[in-house]
Amino acid sequence: MTTAALDHDRLAELATRAGEELEGAPALEILGWAAEQFGRSWCVTSSMADAVLPHLASRAMPGVDIIFLDTGYHFAETIGTRDAVAATLPVTVRSITARQSVAEQDAAYGKDLFARDPDRCCALRKVAPLAEALEPYVAWASGLRRDESASRADVKVVSWDPKRAMVKINPIAAWTQDDVDAYIADNGVLVNPLLFDGYGSIGCAPCTRRLAPGESGRDGRWAGSSKTECGLHT
Ligand code: SF4
C-alpha cells in the first residue's frame, strides 16, 4: 500500500471516529477540533447566503480560508455579501472561478447551458473548480444542515469524503433554522439581503427563485426540475 493510501486510511479512521465523538458537540468545538487537527490545512466553503459558518470558523481559527465559488451567475447581492464578509471578518476569502468565463462557455456549449443541462453547467462552474480549489487542503467544512432537505438528513458532523479523499466537516449539521436565526441575531452576523426578499436559499440567479406559498428552504432551487443538489456534496 502506498504512503498516500496509508494517510487516507488514517484520515478516514480519524474522520469516522470524530463523527461519532463530536456528535452533539457545539459547532465551535467541532471547528476547534478541525483547527487543532489540521492547522492551516482546512478551509470553509460558503455560498454567502449568510456568514454564519465564516463567523464561527473565524472564531475557531482567525484567518481561515473561505472558499466562494464565483460561477459568474451570482446575484449582485451575493457578491456584495462576499465582499462584506471579506471586509469585516478575520478570514481569507478565496473567490474561485471556472476555467471558462460564461461567454466562453456559451461559445463552447451554446447559450444558457443551465437551462438545457444544469448538471453539466454545475460540473463546469462548481464541481470542477471546487475540486481544484480544495487540492491544498486535508479537510473542508460546509454549512450543510440535516433539516434542509431529505438528501441531507443523514449528514454527519465529521465524515470521510471518499470522492475527494478528504475529511468533511459539517459543524452546523444538527442546527435548525431557529438556531441559525438565533446565532445571526446574537452575533450581528451578515446575511444576504435576498433572504429578506422572499428567497429561502441562495444559488446562481438563473436557477434560484423566490419561494412560493407553502414552500421552504431549498424549494426555490432548480424549481420545476428534479435536480436538488449541484454535486458539491454528493
Ligand atoms: S446553479 Fe445553475 S447557473 Fe449555477 S452552475 Fe449550476 S446550472 Fe449553472
XYZ file of N, CA and C and ligand atoms in Angstrom:
710
model
N 0.844 -1.207 0.000
C 0.000 0.000 0.000
C 0.881 1.260 0.000
N 0.495 2.279 -0.762
C 1.311 3.491 -0.848
C 1.173 4.329 0.420
N 2.151 5.260 0.585
C 2.091 6.155 1.748
C 0.812 6.988 1.718
N 0.452 7.455 0.500
C -0.772 8.269 0.380
C -1.998 7.472 0.797
N -2.040 6.191 0.388
C -3.189 5.360 0.755
C -3.231 5.139 2.264
N -2.036 4.964 2.848
C -1.990 4.805 4.307
C -2.504 6.065 4.986
N -2.074 7.243 4.470
C -2.538 8.506 5.044
C -4.050 8.616 4.914
N -4.573 8.209 3.773
C -6.017 8.276 3.575
C -6.738 7.349 4.542
N -6.181 6.160 4.766
C -6.795 5.228 5.728
C -6.830 5.845 7.123
N -5.705 6.461 7.485
C -5.628 7.048 8.829
C -6.609 8.221 8.957
N -6.682 9.050 7.916
C -7.601 10.193 7.948
C -9.061 9.734 7.956
N -9.344 8.698 7.177
C -10.717 8.185 7.128
C -11.134 7.669 8.506
N -10.204 6.999 9.159
C -10.489 6.472 10.510
C -10.688 7.625 11.499
N -9.819 8.624 11.388
C -9.928 9.803 12.256
C -11.286 10.477 12.060
N -11.699 10.616 10.791
C -12.965 11.289 10.478
C -14.152 10.500 11.019
N -14.121 9.200 10.834
C -15.244 8.371 11.295
C -15.370 8.427 12.812
N -14.219 8.349 13.478
C -14.243 8.390 14.951
C -14.729 9.760 15.440
N -14.228 10.824 14.804
C -14.633 12.172 15.221
C -16.128 12.388 14.979
N -16.636 11.787 13.908
C -18.060 11.928 13.621
C -18.914 11.370 14.740
N -18.429 10.304 15.354
C -19.172 9.719 16.481
C -18.943 10.524 17.754
N -17.675 10.847 18.025
C -17.351 11.506 19.293
C -17.853 12.949 19.355
N -17.923 13.628 18.219
C -18.318 15.044 18.229
C -19.811 15.250 17.959
N -20.540 14.164 17.702
C -21.993 14.292 17.522
C -22.585 14.913 18.795
N -23.340 15.967 18.645
C -23.919 16.640 19.799
C -23.043 17.744 20.362
N -21.801 17.865 19.891
C -20.918 18.918 20.400
C -21.293 20.263 19.765
N -21.006 21.377 20.458
C -21.276 22.689 19.860
C -20.453 22.886 18.583
N -20.996 23.666 17.651
C -20.317 23.888 16.364
C -18.902 24.434 16.555
N -18.747 25.328 17.535
C -17.424 25.926 17.751
C -16.417 24.873 18.211
N -16.880 23.919 18.993
C -15.984 22.833 19.437
C -15.565 21.960 18.235
N -16.508 21.712 17.343
C -16.190 20.894 16.161
C -15.159 21.625 15.290
N -15.343 22.912 15.118
C -14.391 23.688 14.318
C -13.054 23.829 15.046
N -13.100 23.915 16.383
C -11.859 23.949 17.162
C -11.086 22.647 16.994
N -11.808 21.539 16.930
C -11.175 20.233 16.672
C -10.483 20.268 15.306
N -11.139 20.829 14.308
C -10.541 20.911 12.971
C -9.258 21.747 12.995
N -9.312 22.883 13.689
C -8.130 23.749 13.754
C -6.972 23.025 14.444
N -7.291 22.283 15.485
C -6.262 21.554 16.238
C -5.668 20.420 15.384
N -6.529 19.717 14.672
C -6.074 18.562 13.892
C -5.323 18.968 12.633
N -5.815 20.005 11.956
C -5.340 20.269 10.592
C -4.596 21.586 10.427
N -4.467 22.370 11.490
C -3.742 23.639 11.362
C -4.338 24.496 10.258
N -3.500 24.893 9.294
C -3.963 25.727 8.173
C -4.464 24.876 7.010
N -4.435 23.567 7.166
C -4.758 22.687 6.024
C -6.237 22.320 5.956
N -7.082 23.220 6.377
C -8.520 23.029 6.193
C -9.120 24.365 5.775
N -10.272 24.303 5.191
C -10.923 25.519 4.699
C -12.431 25.369 4.884
N -13.104 26.455 4.588
C -14.566 26.510 4.717
C -15.133 26.905 3.354
N -16.222 26.276 2.943
C -16.906 26.733 1.737
C -18.151 27.509 2.152
N -18.441 28.550 1.412
C -19.632 29.344 1.727
C -20.306 29.802 0.447
N -21.635 29.696 0.423
C -22.415 30.205 -0.717
C -22.780 31.665 -0.514
N -22.431 32.215 0.645
C -22.723 33.604 1.006
C -24.221 33.878 1.107
N -24.973 32.848 1.515
C -26.372 33.077 1.880
C -26.407 33.813 3.215
N -25.479 33.449 4.082
C -25.234 34.199 5.312
C -23.802 33.910 5.719
N -23.341 34.621 6.754
C -21.938 34.462 7.144
C -21.803 33.673 8.441
N -22.794 32.829 8.731
C -22.742 32.075 9.991
C -21.495 31.197 10.053
N -21.261 30.402 9.022
C -20.119 29.497 9.066
C -18.788 30.252 9.024
N -18.610 31.239 8.131
C -17.378 32.025 8.203
C -17.163 32.669 9.578
N -18.242 33.149 10.195
C -18.127 33.784 11.512
C -17.658 32.770 12.548
N -18.310 31.598 12.558
C -17.924 30.548 13.515
C -16.480 30.106 13.277
N -16.135 29.882 12.004
C -14.797 29.376 11.685
C -13.722 30.392 12.053
N -14.047 31.680 11.897
C -13.049 32.708 12.237
C -12.818 32.754 13.744
N -13.795 32.343 14.517
C -13.598 32.273 15.970
C -12.703 31.079 16.320
N -12.869 30.000 15.569
C -12.039 28.810 15.829
C -10.622 29.002 15.319
N -10.487 29.666 14.189
C -9.159 29.898 13.608
C -9.158 31.199 12.798
N -8.759 32.313 13.436
C -8.704 33.578 12.697
C -7.834 33.434 11.449
N -8.303 34.026 10.348
C -7.554 33.952 9.098
C -7.918 32.763 8.239
N -8.824 31.930 8.716
C -9.198 30.711 7.981
C -9.617 31.040 6.539
N -9.264 30.137 5.627
C -9.630 30.328 4.224
C -11.116 30.024 4.012
N -11.795 30.949 3.331
C -13.201 30.766 2.960
C -13.267 30.652 1.435
N -13.742 29.528 0.946
C -13.834 29.303 -0.498
C -15.229 29.714 -0.982
N -15.248 30.617 -1.948
C -16.512 31.033 -2.565
C -16.422 30.725 -4.049
N -17.367 29.953 -4.565
C -17.378 29.588 -5.977
C -18.085 30.685 -6.775
N -17.286 31.487 -7.442
C -17.839 32.595 -8.225
C -18.167 32.067 -9.619
N -19.387 31.609 -9.791
C -19.793 30.934 -11.026
C -19.986 31.875 -12.203
N -20.048 33.171 -11.918
C -20.363 34.135 -12.985
C -21.858 34.344 -13.143
N -22.632 33.626 -12.331
C -24.100 33.722 -12.439
C -24.737 34.196 -11.125
N -23.917 34.739 -10.233
C -24.479 35.101 -8.927
C -25.273 36.401 -8.954
N -26.197 36.520 -8.028
C -26.899 37.777 -7.788
C -25.872 38.813 -7.295
N -26.117 40.077 -7.618
C -25.236 41.146 -7.126
C -25.202 41.143 -5.595
N -26.324 40.801 -4.973
C -26.400 40.785 -3.507
C -25.446 39.737 -2.915
N -25.262 38.646 -3.632
C -24.365 37.591 -3.139
C -22.910 38.041 -3.229
N -22.569 38.703 -4.330
C -21.209 39.241 -4.467
C -20.972 40.302 -3.390
N -21.990 41.111 -3.129
C -21.871 42.123 -2.079
C -21.671 41.500 -0.706
N -22.381 40.403 -0.449
C -22.222 39.719 0.845
C -20.807 39.159 0.958
N -20.321 38.565 -0.124
C -18.938 38.056 -0.119
C -17.950 39.174 0.222
N -18.103 40.316 -0.432
C -17.169 41.421 -0.215
C -17.279 41.954 1.219
N -18.501 41.966 1.751
C -18.678 42.441 3.125
C -18.062 41.459 4.125
N -18.175 40.167 3.846
C -17.538 39.166 4.715
C -16.027 39.373 4.711
N -15.460 39.563 3.517
C -14.009 39.741 3.411
C -13.544 41.003 4.142
N -14.404 42.027 4.125
C -14.009 43.307 4.711
C -14.187 43.349 6.222
N -15.075 42.514 6.760
C -15.418 42.678 8.176
C -15.035 41.502 9.069
N -14.740 40.357 8.518
C -14.385 39.199 9.352
C -12.903 38.868 9.214
N -12.285 38.325 10.266
C -10.885 37.911 10.162
C -10.764 36.580 9.434
N -11.050 36.615 8.133
C -10.981 35.418 7.292
C -10.272 35.781 5.985
N -9.852 34.785 5.240
C -9.251 34.997 3.922
C -10.206 34.427 2.883
N -10.909 35.307 2.190
C -11.879 34.844 1.182
C -11.139 34.541 -0.120
N -11.335 33.335 -0.618
C -10.774 32.938 -1.913
C -11.937 32.770 -2.897
N -12.027 33.652 -3.878
C -13.086 33.544 -4.896
C -12.565 32.689 -6.037
N -13.241 31.596 -6.278
C -12.784 30.632 -7.274
C -13.670 30.726 -8.515
N -13.055 30.917 -9.661
C -13.825 30.993 -10.909
C -13.620 29.726 -11.735
N -14.543 29.504 -12.659
C -14.420 28.352 -13.556
C -13.338 28.637 -14.602
N -12.878 27.584 -15.253
C -11.830 27.776 -16.267
C -12.325 28.644 -17.404
N -13.604 28.479 -17.768
C -14.170 29.292 -18.844
C -15.055 30.385 -18.241
N -15.009 31.586 -18.850
C -15.975 32.615 -18.483
C -17.353 32.145 -18.975
N -18.399 32.844 -18.566
C -19.743 32.499 -19.062
C -19.784 32.642 -20.585
N -19.168 33.688 -21.129
C -19.162 33.893 -22.586
C -18.445 32.742 -23.291
N -17.330 32.298 -22.715
C -16.585 31.182 -23.331
C -17.398 29.882 -23.259
N -18.083 29.700 -22.145
C -18.937 28.503 -22.021
C -20.086 28.565 -23.034
N -20.683 29.749 -23.184
C -21.759 29.913 -24.181
C -21.255 29.552 -25.579
N -20.024 29.988 -25.872
C -19.463 29.721 -27.203
C -19.203 28.227 -27.393
N -18.786 27.571 -26.330
C -18.415 26.150 -26.444
C -19.626 25.220 -26.394
N -20.623 25.565 -25.587
C -21.743 24.634 -25.338
C -23.103 25.181 -25.795
N -23.099 26.421 -26.262
C -24.372 27.052 -26.591
C -24.844 27.894 -25.416
N -25.626 28.914 -25.740
C -26.070 29.853 -24.703
C -26.953 29.153 -23.663
N -26.831 29.618 -22.418
C -27.696 29.179 -21.314
C -27.681 27.658 -21.124
N -26.516 27.112 -20.957
C -26.381 25.674 -20.701
C -27.191 25.254 -19.468
N -27.289 26.176 -18.505
C -28.023 25.850 -17.268
C -29.460 25.451 -17.536
N -30.042 25.997 -18.620
C -31.448 25.707 -18.921
C -31.613 24.355 -19.601
N -30.567 23.877 -20.267
C -30.666 22.613 -21.026
C -30.034 21.441 -20.292
N -28.923 21.726 -19.589
C -28.184 20.651 -18.928
C -27.547 21.201 -17.651
N -28.375 21.425 -16.614
C -27.836 22.050 -15.402
C -26.754 21.212 -14.714
N -26.843 19.885 -14.844
C -25.793 19.068 -14.225
C -24.434 19.363 -14.863
N -24.428 19.503 -16.180
C -23.184 19.815 -16.885
C -22.691 21.203 -16.488
N -23.630 22.141 -16.420
C -23.261 23.516 -16.060
C -22.669 23.547 -14.646
N -23.312 22.855 -13.695
C -22.784 22.802 -12.322
C -21.426 22.097 -12.289
N -21.273 21.064 -13.106
C -19.994 20.352 -13.128
C -18.871 21.279 -13.579
N -19.167 22.117 -14.582
C -18.153 23.017 -15.132
C -17.879 24.214 -14.224
N -18.940 24.755 -13.619
C -18.795 26.026 -12.910
C -18.695 25.868 -11.401
N -19.028 24.681 -10.882
C -18.946 24.489 -9.431
C -18.066 23.292 -9.050
N -18.421 22.120 -9.556
C -17.772 20.900 -9.053
C -16.281 20.855 -9.413
N -15.963 21.091 -10.681
C -14.544 21.046 -11.085
C -13.733 22.164 -10.417
N -14.239 23.404 -10.386
C -13.470 24.453 -9.704
C -13.273 24.158 -8.214
N -14.291 23.586 -7.566
C -14.124 23.257 -6.139
C -13.047 22.191 -5.968
N -13.060 21.174 -6.820
C -12.058 20.107 -6.705
C -10.651 20.688 -6.785
N -10.445 21.610 -7.704
C -9.115 22.233 -7.829
C -8.810 23.106 -6.617
N -9.825 23.850 -6.156
C -9.600 24.757 -5.021
C -9.271 23.997 -3.743
N -9.800 22.775 -3.620
C -9.598 22.009 -2.383
C -8.266 21.258 -2.352
N -7.559 21.252 -3.469
C -6.325 20.454 -3.539
C -5.318 20.742 -2.426
N -5.148 22.006 -1.990
C -4.124 22.258 -0.969
C -4.513 21.782 0.437
N -5.729 21.334 0.619
C -6.221 21.078 1.979
C -6.406 19.585 2.268
N -6.464 19.291 3.574
C -6.729 17.925 4.031
C -8.204 17.767 4.398
N -8.814 18.889 4.777
C -10.201 18.844 5.254
C -10.944 20.084 4.790
N -12.266 19.943 4.621
C -13.079 21.112 4.261
C -14.368 21.097 5.059
N -14.848 22.302 5.351
C -16.070 22.447 6.142
C -17.154 23.099 5.303
N -18.379 22.640 5.510
C -19.509 23.247 4.804
C -20.641 23.502 5.801
N -21.616 24.265 5.348
C -22.740 24.618 6.219
C -23.954 23.725 6.020
N -23.753 22.496 5.537
C -24.894 21.577 5.350
C -25.647 21.391 6.658
N -26.986 21.346 6.542
C -27.835 21.074 7.720
C -28.799 19.944 7.402
N -29.060 19.126 8.420
C -29.932 17.962 8.207
C -31.366 18.371 7.888
N -31.777 19.539 8.367
C -33.186 19.915 8.182
C -33.430 20.607 6.848
N -32.379 20.736 6.001
C -32.548 21.467 4.748
C -33.303 20.673 3.691
N -33.071 19.366 3.665
C -33.724 18.538 2.642
C -33.567 17.076 3.020
N -34.372 16.227 2.396
C -34.298 14.792 2.689
C -32.915 14.234 2.354
N -32.293 14.768 1.303
C -30.985 14.250 0.892
C -29.884 14.617 1.877
N -30.164 15.521 2.811
C -29.152 15.941 3.769
C -29.460 15.444 5.196
N -30.497 14.626 5.321
C -30.981 14.234 6.654
C -29.967 13.416 7.452
N -29.059 12.736 6.770
C -28.105 11.869 7.477
C -26.697 12.448 7.556
N -26.557 13.717 7.275
C -25.225 14.337 7.285
C -24.596 14.226 8.671
N -23.321 13.842 8.711
C -22.607 13.726 9.989
C -21.804 15.001 10.249
N -21.507 15.258 11.502
C -20.757 16.481 11.810
C -19.323 16.385 11.305
N -18.778 15.172 11.284
C -17.475 14.929 10.649
C -17.577 13.584 9.934
N -17.071 13.531 8.711
C -17.112 12.263 7.977
C -15.946 12.215 6.988
N -15.793 11.088 6.351
C -14.781 10.921 5.313
C -15.449 11.173 3.972
N -14.829 12.022 3.170
C -15.327 12.330 1.831
C -14.528 11.473 0.856
N -15.046 10.305 0.480
C -14.246 9.386 -0.333
C -13.994 9.901 -1.749
N -14.925 10.718 -2.249
C -14.768 11.238 -3.607
C -13.513 12.119 -3.713
N -13.273 12.888 -2.669
C -12.136 13.805 -2.708
C -10.982 13.332 -1.827
N -11.190 12.228 -1.094
C -10.174 11.732 -0.147
C -9.777 12.827 0.832
N -10.827 13.408 1.428
C -10.619 14.482 2.408
C -11.575 14.281 3.585
N -11.231 14.916 4.705
C -12.158 14.944 5.832
C -13.187 16.043 5.567
N -14.441 15.725 5.797
C -15.527 16.699 5.587
C -16.106 17.056 6.947
N -16.236 18.338 7.197
C -16.727 18.818 8.498
C -18.020 19.589 8.258
N -19.056 19.204 8.955
C -20.364 19.869 8.841
C -20.785 20.329 10.237
N -20.179 21.396 10.734
C -20.336 21.752 12.151
C -21.747 22.150 12.556
N -22.553 22.615 11.589
C -23.919 23.003 11.967
C -24.939 21.996 11.410
N -24.492 20.766 11.203
C -25.391 19.736 10.648
C -26.671 19.596 11.463
N -26.554 19.692 12.787
C -27.707 19.450 13.663
C -28.514 20.713 13.947
N -28.075 21.851 13.403
C -28.793 23.099 13.675
C -30.116 23.140 12.909
N -31.061 23.855 13.502
C -32.313 24.148 12.824
C -32.263 25.589 12.302
N -33.259 25.973 11.523
C -33.299 27.366 11.059
C -33.388 28.320 12.254
N -34.086 27.902 13.320
C -34.161 28.754 14.518
C -32.781 28.949 15.132
N -31.961 27.890 15.151
C -30.593 28.014 15.677
C -29.787 29.023 14.847
N -29.947 28.917 13.520
C -29.233 29.841 12.625
C -29.685 31.268 12.897
N -30.997 31.454 12.971
C -31.533 32.809 13.189
C -31.052 33.381 14.523
N -31.009 32.532 15.546
C -30.570 32.994 16.871
C -29.084 33.378 16.837
N -28.266 32.589 16.139
C -26.831 32.905 16.066
C -26.616 34.226 15.330
N -27.384 34.423 14.256
C -27.280 35.670 13.484
C -27.662 36.869 14.364
N -28.768 36.717 15.093
C -29.238 37.829 15.928
C -28.268 38.102 17.084
N -27.784 37.050 17.708
C -26.908 37.223 18.872
C -25.544 37.801 18.507
N -25.097 37.529 17.279
C -23.732 37.911 16.910
C -23.657 38.966 15.814
N -24.814 39.482 15.408
C -24.821 40.510 14.367
C -24.176 40.018 13.075
N -24.499 38.794 12.686
C -23.852 38.177 11.520
C -24.456 38.704 10.222
N -23.591 38.899 9.231
C -24.034 39.347 7.898
C -24.967 38.329 7.256
N -26.001 38.834 6.602
C -26.964 37.976 5.910
C -27.169 38.532 4.508
N -27.232 37.663 3.525
C -27.529 38.071 2.151
C -28.914 38.732 2.127
N -29.020 39.968 1.636
C -30.318 40.669 1.666
C -31.435 39.935 0.935
N -31.101 39.028 0.026
C -32.148 38.293 -0.700
C -32.992 37.427 0.238
N -32.416 37.043 1.396
C -33.191 36.235 2.350
C -34.320 37.048 2.981
N -34.214 38.385 2.870
C -35.308 39.243 3.363
C -36.237 39.633 2.215
N -36.001 39.048 1.050
C -36.763 39.434 -0.147
C -37.436 38.214 -0.779
N -37.770 37.232 0.064
C -38.572 36.117 -0.432
C -37.809 34.873 -0.831
N -36.474 34.934 -0.797
C -35.690 33.752 -1.170
C -35.419 32.906 0.086
N -35.451 31.587 -0.073
C -35.201 30.708 1.074
C -33.805 30.132 1.070
N -33.166 30.147 -0.079
C -31.838 29.577 -0.247
C -31.206 30.315 -1.419
N -29.912 30.517 -1.386
C -29.271 31.354 -2.405
C -28.328 30.522 -3.266
N -28.601 30.540 -4.565
C -27.700 29.899 -5.519
C -27.485 30.834 -6.695
N -27.159 30.277 -7.858
C -26.996 31.109 -9.043
C -28.345 31.713 -9.443
N -28.304 32.935 -9.956
C -29.545 33.645 -10.282
C -30.451 32.889 -11.257
N -29.919 32.288 -12.331
C -30.843 31.635 -13.276
C -31.534 30.402 -12.689
N -31.004 29.849 -11.621
C -31.514 28.586 -11.073
C -32.129 28.770 -9.685
N -32.390 30.008 -9.306
C -32.930 30.280 -7.974
C -34.085 31.262 -8.096
N -35.196 30.928 -7.477
C -36.316 31.877 -7.485
C -36.858 32.030 -6.069
N -37.696 33.019 -5.895
C -38.321 33.223 -4.587
C -39.204 32.022 -4.239
N -39.410 31.819 -2.944
C -40.286 30.737 -2.505
C -41.741 31.069 -2.828
N -42.469 30.059 -3.252
C -43.906 30.215 -3.454
C -44.609 29.907 -2.131
N -45.883 30.280 -1.988
C -46.603 29.975 -0.743
C -46.528 28.489 -0.429
N -46.209 28.168 0.823
C -46.132 26.763 1.247
C -44.767 26.139 1.041
N -43.874 26.832 0.335
C -42.531 26.291 0.124
C -41.603 26.756 1.240
N -40.459 26.077 1.342
C -39.471 26.467 2.340
C -38.091 26.052 1.860
N -37.103 26.540 2.599
C -35.715 26.125 2.389
C -35.255 26.174 0.951
N -34.858 25.011 0.437
C -34.247 24.934 -0.898
C -35.263 24.724 -2.018
N -36.552 24.862 -1.719
C -37.581 24.618 -2.749
C -37.442 25.551 -3.955
N -36.824 26.701 -3.764
C -36.686 27.641 -4.875
C -35.471 27.383 -5.757
N -34.734 26.315 -5.481
C -33.540 25.996 -6.277
C -33.903 25.010 -7.384
N -33.499 25.277 -8.589
C -33.803 24.442 -9.766
C -35.292 24.067 -9.790
N -36.134 25.048 -9.477
C -37.578 24.791 -9.413
C -38.078 24.274 -10.754
N -38.977 23.315 -10.711
C -39.530 22.755 -11.937
C -38.699 21.636 -12.515
N -37.579 21.314 -11.878
C -36.781 20.169 -12.342
C -36.572 19.222 -11.163
N -36.058 18.021 -11.447
C -35.832 17.050 -10.381
C -34.501 17.277 -9.690
N -33.721 18.215 -10.173
C -32.408 18.489 -9.601
C -32.540 19.140 -8.229
N -31.820 18.649 -7.233
C -31.889 19.234 -5.898
C -30.518 19.604 -5.360
N -29.458 19.080 -5.963
C -28.106 19.346 -5.483
C -27.219 19.714 -6.669
N -26.199 20.530 -6.408
C -25.320 20.933 -7.513
C -24.190 19.945 -7.723
N -24.042 18.980 -6.807
C -22.988 17.979 -6.966
C -21.779 18.244 -6.081
N -21.802 19.322 -5.314
C -20.669 19.624 -4.432
C -20.629 18.688 -3.248
N -21.786 18.210 -2.831
C -21.869 17.435 -1.582
C -22.282 16.002 -1.827
N -22.144 15.556 -3.048
C -22.510 14.166 -3.343
C -21.297 13.398 -3.840
S -26.681 26.533 -10.295
Fe -27.381 26.869 -12.441
S -26.127 28.558 -13.284
Fe -25.136 27.811 -11.390
S -23.619 26.379 -12.067
Fe -25.465 25.170 -11.602
S -26.700 25.068 -13.504
Fe -25.070 26.639 -13.780
